[in-house]
PDB file of C-alpha atoms in Angstrom:
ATOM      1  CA  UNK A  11      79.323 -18.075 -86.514  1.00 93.00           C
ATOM      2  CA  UNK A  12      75.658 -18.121 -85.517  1.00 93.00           C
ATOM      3  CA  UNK A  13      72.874 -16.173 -84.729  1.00 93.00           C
ATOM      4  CA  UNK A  14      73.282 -15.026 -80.700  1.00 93.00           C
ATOM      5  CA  UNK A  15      70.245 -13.834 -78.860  1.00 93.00           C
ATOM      6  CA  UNK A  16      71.249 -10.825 -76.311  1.00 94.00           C
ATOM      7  CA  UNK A  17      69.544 -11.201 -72.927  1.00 94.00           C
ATOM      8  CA  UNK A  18      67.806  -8.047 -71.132  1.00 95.00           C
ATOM      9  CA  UNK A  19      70.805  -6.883 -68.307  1.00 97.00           C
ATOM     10  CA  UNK A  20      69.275  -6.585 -64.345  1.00 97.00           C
ATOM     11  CA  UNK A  21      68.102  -3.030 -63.643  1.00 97.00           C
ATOM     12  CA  UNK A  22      70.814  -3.001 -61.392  1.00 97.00           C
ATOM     13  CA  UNK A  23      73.889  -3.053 -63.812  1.00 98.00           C
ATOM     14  CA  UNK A  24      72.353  -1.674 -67.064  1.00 97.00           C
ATOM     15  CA  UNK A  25      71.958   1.510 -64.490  1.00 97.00           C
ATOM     16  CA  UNK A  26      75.378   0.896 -63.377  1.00 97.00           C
ATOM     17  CA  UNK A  27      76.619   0.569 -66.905  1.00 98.00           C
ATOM     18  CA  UNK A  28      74.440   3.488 -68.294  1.00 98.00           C
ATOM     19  CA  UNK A  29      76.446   6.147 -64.867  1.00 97.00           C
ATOM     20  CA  UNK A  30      79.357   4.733 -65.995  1.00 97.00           C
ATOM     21  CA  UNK A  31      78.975   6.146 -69.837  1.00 97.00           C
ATOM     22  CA  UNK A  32      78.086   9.071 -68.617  1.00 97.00           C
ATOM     23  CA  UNK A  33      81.101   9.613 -66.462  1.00 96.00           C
ATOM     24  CA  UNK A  34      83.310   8.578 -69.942  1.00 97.00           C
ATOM     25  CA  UNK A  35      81.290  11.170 -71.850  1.00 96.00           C
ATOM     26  CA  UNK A  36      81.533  14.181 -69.261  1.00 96.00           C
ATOM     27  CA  UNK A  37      85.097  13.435 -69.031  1.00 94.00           C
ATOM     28  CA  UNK A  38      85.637  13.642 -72.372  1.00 94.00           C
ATOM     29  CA  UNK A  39      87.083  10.047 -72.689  1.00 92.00           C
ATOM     30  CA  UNK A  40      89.812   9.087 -75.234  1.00 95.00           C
ATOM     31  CA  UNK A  41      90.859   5.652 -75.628  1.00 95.00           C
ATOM     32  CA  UNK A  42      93.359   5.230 -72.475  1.00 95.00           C
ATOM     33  CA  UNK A  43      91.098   6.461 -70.648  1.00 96.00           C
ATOM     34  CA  UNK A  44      88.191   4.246 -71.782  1.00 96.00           C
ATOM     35  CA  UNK A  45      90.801   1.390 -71.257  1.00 96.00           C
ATOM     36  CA  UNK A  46      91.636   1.959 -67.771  1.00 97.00           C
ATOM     37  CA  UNK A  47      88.008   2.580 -66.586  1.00 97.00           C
ATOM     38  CA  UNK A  48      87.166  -0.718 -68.319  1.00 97.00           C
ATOM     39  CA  UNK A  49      90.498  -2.466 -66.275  1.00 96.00           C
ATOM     40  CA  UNK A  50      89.289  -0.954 -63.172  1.00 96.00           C
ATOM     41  CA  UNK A  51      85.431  -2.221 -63.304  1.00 97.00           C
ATOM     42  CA  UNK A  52      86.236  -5.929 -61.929  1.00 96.00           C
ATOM     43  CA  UNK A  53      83.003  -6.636 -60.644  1.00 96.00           C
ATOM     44  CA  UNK A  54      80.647  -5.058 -63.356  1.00 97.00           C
ATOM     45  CA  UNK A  55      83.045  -7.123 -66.038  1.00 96.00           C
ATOM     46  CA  UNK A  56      82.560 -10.232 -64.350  1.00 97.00           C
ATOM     47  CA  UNK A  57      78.454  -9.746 -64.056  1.00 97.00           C
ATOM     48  CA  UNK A  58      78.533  -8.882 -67.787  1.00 97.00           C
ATOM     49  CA  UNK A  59      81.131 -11.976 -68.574  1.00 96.00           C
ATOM     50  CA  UNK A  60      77.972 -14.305 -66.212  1.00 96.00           C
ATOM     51  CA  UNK A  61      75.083 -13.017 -68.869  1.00 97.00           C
ATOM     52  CA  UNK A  62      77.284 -13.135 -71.666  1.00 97.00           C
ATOM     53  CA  UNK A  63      78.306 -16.608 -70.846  1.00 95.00           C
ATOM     54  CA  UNK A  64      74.026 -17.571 -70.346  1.00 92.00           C
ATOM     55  CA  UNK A  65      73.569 -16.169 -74.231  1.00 93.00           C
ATOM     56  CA  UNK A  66      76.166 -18.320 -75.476  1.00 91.00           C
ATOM     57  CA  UNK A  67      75.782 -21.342 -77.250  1.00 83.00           C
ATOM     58  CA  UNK A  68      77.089 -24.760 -75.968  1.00 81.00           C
ATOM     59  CA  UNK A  69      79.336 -24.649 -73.046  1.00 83.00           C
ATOM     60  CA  UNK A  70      80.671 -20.775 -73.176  1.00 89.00           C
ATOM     61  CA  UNK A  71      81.842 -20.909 -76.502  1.00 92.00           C
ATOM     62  CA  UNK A  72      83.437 -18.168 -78.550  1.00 95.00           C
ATOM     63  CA  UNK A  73      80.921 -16.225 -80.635  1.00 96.00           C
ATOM     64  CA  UNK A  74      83.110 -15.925 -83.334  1.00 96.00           C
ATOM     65  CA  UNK A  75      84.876 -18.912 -84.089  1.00 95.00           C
ATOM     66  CA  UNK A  76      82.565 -21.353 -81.991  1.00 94.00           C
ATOM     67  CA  UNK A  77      85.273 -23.558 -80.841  1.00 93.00           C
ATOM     68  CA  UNK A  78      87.448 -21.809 -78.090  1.00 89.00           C
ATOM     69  CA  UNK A  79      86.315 -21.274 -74.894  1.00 90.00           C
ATOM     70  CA  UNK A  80      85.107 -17.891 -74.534  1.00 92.00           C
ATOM     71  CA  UNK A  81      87.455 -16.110 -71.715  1.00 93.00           C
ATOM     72  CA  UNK A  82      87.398 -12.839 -73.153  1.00 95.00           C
ATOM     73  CA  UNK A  83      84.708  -9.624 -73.279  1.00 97.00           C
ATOM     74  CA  UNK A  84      85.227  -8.276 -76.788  1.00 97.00           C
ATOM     75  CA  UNK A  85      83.883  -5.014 -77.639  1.00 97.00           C
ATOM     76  CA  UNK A  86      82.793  -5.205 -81.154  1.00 97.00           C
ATOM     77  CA  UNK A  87      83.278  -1.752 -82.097  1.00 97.00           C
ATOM     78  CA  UNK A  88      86.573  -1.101 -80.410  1.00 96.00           C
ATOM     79  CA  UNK A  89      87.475   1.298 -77.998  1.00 96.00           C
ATOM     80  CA  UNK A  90      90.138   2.799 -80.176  1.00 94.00           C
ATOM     81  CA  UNK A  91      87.337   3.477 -82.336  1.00 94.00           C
ATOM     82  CA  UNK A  92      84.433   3.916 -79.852  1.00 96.00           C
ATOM     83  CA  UNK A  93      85.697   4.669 -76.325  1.00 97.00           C
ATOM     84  CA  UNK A  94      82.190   5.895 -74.951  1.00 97.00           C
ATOM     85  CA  UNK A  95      80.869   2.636 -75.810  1.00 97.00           C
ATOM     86  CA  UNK A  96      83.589   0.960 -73.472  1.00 97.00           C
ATOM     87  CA  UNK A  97      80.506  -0.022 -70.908  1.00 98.00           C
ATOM     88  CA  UNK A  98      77.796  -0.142 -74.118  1.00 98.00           C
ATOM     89  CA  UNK A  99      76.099  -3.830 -73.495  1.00 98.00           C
ATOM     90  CA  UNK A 100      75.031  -3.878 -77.272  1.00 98.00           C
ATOM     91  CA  UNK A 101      78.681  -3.778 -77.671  1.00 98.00           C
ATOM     92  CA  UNK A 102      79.728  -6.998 -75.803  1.00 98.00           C
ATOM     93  CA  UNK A 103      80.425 -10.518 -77.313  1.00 98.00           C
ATOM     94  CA  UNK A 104      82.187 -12.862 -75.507  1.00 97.00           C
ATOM     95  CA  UNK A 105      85.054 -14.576 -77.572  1.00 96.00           C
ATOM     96  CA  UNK A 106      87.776 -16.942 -77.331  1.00 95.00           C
ATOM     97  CA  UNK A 107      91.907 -15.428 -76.657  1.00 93.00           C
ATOM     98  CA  UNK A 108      92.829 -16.030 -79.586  1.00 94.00           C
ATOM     99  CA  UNK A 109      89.653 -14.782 -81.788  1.00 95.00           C
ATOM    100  CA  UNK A 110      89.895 -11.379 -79.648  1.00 93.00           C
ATOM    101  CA  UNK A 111      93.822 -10.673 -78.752  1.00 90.00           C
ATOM    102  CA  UNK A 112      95.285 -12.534 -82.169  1.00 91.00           C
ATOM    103  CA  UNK A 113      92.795 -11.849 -85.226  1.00 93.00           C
ATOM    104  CA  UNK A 114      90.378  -8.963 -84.218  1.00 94.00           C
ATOM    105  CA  UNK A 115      92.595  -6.712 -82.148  1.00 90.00           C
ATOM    106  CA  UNK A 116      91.582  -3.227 -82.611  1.00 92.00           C
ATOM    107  CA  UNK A 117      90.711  -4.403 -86.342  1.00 94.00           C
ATOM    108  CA  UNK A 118      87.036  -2.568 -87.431  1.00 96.00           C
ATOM    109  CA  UNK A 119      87.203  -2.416 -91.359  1.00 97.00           C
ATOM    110  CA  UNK A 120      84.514  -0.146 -93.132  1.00 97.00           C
ATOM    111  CA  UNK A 121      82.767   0.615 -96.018  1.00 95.00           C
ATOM    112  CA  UNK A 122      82.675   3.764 -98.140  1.00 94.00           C
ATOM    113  CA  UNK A 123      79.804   5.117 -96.015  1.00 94.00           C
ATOM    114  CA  UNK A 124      81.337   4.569 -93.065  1.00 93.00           C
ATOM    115  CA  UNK A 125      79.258   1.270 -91.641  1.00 94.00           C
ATOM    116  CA  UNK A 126      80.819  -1.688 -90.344  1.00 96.00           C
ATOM    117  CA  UNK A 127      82.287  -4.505 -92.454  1.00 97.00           C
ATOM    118  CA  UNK A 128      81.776  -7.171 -89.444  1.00 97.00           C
ATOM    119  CA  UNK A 129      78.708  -9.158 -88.743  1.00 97.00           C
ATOM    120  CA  UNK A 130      77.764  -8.575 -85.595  1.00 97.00           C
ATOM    121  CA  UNK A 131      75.829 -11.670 -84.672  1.00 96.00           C
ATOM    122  CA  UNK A 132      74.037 -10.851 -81.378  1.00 96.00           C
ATOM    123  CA  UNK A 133      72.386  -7.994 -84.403  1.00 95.00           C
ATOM    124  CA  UNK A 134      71.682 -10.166 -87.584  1.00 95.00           C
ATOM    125  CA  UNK A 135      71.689 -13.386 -88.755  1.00 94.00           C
ATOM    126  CA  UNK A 136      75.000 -13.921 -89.929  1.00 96.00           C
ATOM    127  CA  UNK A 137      73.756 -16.922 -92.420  1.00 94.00           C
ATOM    128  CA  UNK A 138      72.426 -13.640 -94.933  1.00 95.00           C
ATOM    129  CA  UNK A 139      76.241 -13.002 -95.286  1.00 97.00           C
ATOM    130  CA  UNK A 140      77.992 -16.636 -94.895  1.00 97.00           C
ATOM    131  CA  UNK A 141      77.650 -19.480 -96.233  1.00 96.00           C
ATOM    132  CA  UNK A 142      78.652 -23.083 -94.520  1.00 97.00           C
ATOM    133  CA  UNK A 143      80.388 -25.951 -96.998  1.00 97.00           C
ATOM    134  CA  UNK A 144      79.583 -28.555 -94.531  1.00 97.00           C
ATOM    135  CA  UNK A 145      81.539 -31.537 -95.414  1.00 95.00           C
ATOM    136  CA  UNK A 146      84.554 -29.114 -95.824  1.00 97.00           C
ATOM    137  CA  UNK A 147      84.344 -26.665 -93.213  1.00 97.00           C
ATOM    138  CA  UNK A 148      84.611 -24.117 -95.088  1.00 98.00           C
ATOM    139  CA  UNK A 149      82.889 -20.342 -95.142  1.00 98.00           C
ATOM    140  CA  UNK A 150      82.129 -18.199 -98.243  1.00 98.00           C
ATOM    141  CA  UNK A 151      80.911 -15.072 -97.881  1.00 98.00           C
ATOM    142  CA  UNK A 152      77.978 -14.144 -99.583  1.00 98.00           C
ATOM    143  CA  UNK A 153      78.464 -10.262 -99.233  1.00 97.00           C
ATOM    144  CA  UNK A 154      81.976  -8.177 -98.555  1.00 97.00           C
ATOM    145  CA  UNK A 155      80.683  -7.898 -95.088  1.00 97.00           C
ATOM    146  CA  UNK A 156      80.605 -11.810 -95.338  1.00 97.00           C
ATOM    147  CA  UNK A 157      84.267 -11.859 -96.908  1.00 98.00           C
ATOM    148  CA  UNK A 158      85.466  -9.287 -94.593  1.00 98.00           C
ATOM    149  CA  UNK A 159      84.337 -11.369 -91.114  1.00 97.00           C
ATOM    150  CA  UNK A 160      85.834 -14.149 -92.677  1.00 98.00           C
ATOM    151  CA  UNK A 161      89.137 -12.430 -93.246  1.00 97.00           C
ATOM    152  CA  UNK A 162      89.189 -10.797 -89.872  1.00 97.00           C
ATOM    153  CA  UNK A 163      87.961 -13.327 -87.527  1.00 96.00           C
ATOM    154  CA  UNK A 164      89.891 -15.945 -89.713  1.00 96.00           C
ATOM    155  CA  UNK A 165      86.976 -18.455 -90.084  1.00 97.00           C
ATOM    156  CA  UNK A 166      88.821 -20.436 -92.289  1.00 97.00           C
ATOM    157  CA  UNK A 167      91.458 -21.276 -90.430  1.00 96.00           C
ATOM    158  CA  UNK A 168      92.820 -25.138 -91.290  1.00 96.00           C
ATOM    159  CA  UNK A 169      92.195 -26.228 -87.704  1.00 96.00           C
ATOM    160  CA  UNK A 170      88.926 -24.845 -87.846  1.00 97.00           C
ATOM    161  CA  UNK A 171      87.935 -26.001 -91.087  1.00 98.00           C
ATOM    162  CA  UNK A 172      89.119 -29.638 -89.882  1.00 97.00           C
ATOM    163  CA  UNK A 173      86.971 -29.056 -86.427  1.00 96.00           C
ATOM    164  CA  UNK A 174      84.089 -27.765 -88.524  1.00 97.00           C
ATOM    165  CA  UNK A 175      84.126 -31.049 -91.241  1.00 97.00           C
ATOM    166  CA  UNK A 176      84.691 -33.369 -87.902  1.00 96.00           C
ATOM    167  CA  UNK A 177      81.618 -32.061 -86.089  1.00 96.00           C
ATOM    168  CA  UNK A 178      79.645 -32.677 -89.310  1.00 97.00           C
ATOM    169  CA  UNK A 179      80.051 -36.285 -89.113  1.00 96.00           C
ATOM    170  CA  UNK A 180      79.663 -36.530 -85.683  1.00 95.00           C
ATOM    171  CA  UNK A 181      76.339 -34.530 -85.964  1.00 95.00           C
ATOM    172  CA  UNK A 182      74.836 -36.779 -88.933  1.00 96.00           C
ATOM    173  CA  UNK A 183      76.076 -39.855 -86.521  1.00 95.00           C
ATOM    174  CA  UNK A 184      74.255 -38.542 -83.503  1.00 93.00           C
ATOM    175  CA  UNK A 185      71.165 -37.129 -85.349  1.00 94.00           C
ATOM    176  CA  UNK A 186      70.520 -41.059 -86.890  1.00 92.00           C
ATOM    177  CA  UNK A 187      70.962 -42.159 -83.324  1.00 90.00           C
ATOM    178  CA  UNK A 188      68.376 -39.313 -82.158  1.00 87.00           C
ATOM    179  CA  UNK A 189      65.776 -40.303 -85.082  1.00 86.00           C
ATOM    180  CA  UNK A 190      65.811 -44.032 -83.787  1.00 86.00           C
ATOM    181  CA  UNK A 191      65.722 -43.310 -80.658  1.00 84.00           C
ATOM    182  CA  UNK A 192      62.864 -40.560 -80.736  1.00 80.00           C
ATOM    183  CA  UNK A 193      60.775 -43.662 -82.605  1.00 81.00           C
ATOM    184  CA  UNK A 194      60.790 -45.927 -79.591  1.00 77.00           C
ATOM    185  CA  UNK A 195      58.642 -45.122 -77.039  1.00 66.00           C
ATOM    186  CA  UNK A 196      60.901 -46.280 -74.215  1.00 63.00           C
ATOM    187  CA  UNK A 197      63.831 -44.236 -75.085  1.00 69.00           C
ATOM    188  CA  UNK A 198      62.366 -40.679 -75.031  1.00 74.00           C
ATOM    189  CA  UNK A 199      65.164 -39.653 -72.349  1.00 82.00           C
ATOM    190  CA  UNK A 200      68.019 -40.859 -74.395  1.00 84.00           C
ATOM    191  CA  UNK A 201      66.778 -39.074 -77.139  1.00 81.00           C
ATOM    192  CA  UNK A 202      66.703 -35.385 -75.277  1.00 83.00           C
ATOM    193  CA  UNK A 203      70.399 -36.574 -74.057  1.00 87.00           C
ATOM    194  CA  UNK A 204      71.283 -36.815 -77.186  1.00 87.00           C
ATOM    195  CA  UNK A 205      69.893 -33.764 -77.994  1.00 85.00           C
ATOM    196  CA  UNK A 206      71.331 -31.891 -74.991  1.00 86.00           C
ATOM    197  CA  UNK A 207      75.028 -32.795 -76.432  1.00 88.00           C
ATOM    198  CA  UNK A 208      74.302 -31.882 -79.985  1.00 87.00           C
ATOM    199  CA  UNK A 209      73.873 -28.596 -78.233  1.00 84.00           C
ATOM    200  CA  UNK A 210      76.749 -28.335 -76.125  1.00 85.00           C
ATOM    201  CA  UNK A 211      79.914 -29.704 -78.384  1.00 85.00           C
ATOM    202  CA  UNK A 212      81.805 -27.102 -79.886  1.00 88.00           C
ATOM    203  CA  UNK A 213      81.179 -25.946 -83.233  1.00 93.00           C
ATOM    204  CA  UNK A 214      77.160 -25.190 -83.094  1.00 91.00           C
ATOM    205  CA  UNK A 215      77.867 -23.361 -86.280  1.00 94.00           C
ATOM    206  CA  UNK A 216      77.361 -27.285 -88.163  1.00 96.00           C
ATOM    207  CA  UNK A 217      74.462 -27.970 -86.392  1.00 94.00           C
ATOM    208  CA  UNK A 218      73.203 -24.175 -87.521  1.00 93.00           C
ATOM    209  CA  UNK A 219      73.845 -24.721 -91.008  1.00 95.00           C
ATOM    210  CA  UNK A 220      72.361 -28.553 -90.983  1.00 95.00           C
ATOM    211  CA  UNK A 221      69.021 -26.516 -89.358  1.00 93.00           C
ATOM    212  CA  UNK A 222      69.224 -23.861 -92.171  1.00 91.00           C
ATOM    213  CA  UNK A 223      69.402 -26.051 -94.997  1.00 93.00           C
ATOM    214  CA  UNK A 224      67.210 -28.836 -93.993  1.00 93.00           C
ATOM    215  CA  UNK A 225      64.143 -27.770 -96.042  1.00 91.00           C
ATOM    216  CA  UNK A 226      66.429 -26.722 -99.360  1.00 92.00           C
ATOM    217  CA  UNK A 227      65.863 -28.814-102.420  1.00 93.00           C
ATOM    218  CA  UNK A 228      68.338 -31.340-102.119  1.00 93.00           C
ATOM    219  CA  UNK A 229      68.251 -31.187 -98.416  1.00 94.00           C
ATOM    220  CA  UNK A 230      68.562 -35.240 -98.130  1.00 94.00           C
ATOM    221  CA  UNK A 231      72.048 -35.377 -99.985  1.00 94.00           C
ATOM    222  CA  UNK A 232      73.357 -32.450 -98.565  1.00 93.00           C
ATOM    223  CA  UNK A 233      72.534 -34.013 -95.039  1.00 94.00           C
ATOM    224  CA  UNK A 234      73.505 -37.660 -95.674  1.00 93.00           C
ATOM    225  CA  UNK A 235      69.861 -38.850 -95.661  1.00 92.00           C
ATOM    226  CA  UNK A 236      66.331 -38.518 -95.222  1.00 92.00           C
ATOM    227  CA  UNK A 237      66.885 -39.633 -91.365  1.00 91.00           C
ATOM    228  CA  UNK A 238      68.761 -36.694 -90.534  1.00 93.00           C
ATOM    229  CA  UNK A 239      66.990 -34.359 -92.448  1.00 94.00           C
ATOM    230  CA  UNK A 240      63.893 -35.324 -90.003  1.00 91.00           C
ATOM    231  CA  UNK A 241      65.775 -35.676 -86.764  1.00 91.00           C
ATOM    232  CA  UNK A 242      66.365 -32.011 -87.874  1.00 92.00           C
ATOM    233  CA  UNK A 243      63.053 -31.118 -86.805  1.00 89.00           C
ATOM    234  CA  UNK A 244      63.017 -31.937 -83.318  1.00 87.00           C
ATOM    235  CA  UNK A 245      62.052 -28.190 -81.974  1.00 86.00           C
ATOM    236  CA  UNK A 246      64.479 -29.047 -79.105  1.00 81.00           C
ATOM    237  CA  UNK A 247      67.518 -28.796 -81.567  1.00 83.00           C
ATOM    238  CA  UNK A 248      66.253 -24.984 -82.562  1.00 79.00           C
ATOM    239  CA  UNK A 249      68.229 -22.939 -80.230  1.00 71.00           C
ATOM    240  CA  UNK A 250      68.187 -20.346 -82.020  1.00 64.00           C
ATOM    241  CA  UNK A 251      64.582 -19.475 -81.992  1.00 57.00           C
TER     242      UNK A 251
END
């Protein structure tokens, strides 16, 4: 999971989201409700699945897991628990089947006070509660709000764990090949290629994590080598800036 940048909505459909609230609120909305105006609102779900697709990262990939394709709207605070925010941009992620209709479902743990136990990453940095084991694939969470995405979104799944460790490899492979290439003078274009697919492949959570650690202590071992760690500052690989 990374750090997602939400985009500013055309006049034109943040007004047409904002009448649609209303309507829910005047109503009185419950859930069902909430649900079937949601169903019914083809074309505004389609405009908001085109902007949502733009913030992604790589080629419409889930915001959760960062490997499926993202199909799905997912509203982050359910409408079982929040139907008024059924047309609440803020409250749209796009997401993969499988992270939306098999781990989140209508799942929305909290804490004592009442706040949310998922990290919400189009709101916060979700590095300040995970942490990436790169040559394992593996998250820990660094907070209960860490261990509680982690549980819910099942980040740790084996397949994704085995994506996660794969992509690592492939990254340190593609960021030597990026370093030597950015040194010649005649190969500048090859270079931003190979920048371009470090971008798009799937799991843009490794190439996150390589970007977070690189100026650590210990950076160099961590990233299999002083090469990598300065391929890592090519300010076309920041995407997240």
């Amino acid at each position: 999971m990374i750090r997602i940048h939400r985009v500013e909505l055309p006049v034109d459909l943040s007004g047409q989201l904002h009448d649609r609230t209303s309507r829910l609120r005047d109503s009185g909305a419950d859930c069902p409700a909430a649900r079937t105006a949601w169903k019914s609102a083809t074309t505004t779900r389609t405009r908001l699945t085109q902007h949502l697709t733009a913030m992604a990262v790589g080629v419409r990939r889930c915001m959760y897991c960062g490997d499926g394709l993202g199909t799905d709207i997912d509203h982050f605070e359910p409408l079982a628990e929040a139907p008024l925010r059924a047309f609440d941009w803020p409250n749209h992620l796009l997401a993969c089947s499988h992270c939306n209709s098999h781990q989140k479902r209508e799942l929305f743990p909290r804490d004592a006070d009442g706040g949310p136990l998922l990290v919400d990453p189009s709101a916060e940095d979700p590095y300040e509660h995970l942490e990436l084991a790169l040559s394992t694939g593996t998250y820990t969470g660094l907070t209960l709000r860490g261990d509680t995405t982690i549980k819910v979104f099942g980040l740790n799944r084996r397949d994704l764990e085995r994506g996660r460790a794969a992509a690592f490899i492939r990254t340190v492979s593609m960021l030597r090949d990026h370093a030597r290439l950015r040194q010649s003078g005649d190969t500048k274009e090859e270079a931003l290629e190979v920048a371009t697919s470090l971008l798009d492949q799937p799991f843009a959570d490794v190439l996150y994590a390589m970007l977070r650690y690189r100026d650590l202590p210990g950076a160099a071992q961590v990233l299999r080598g002083h090469e990598v760690v300065a391929a890592l500052a090519d300010p076309a690989l920041h995407f997240w800036s």
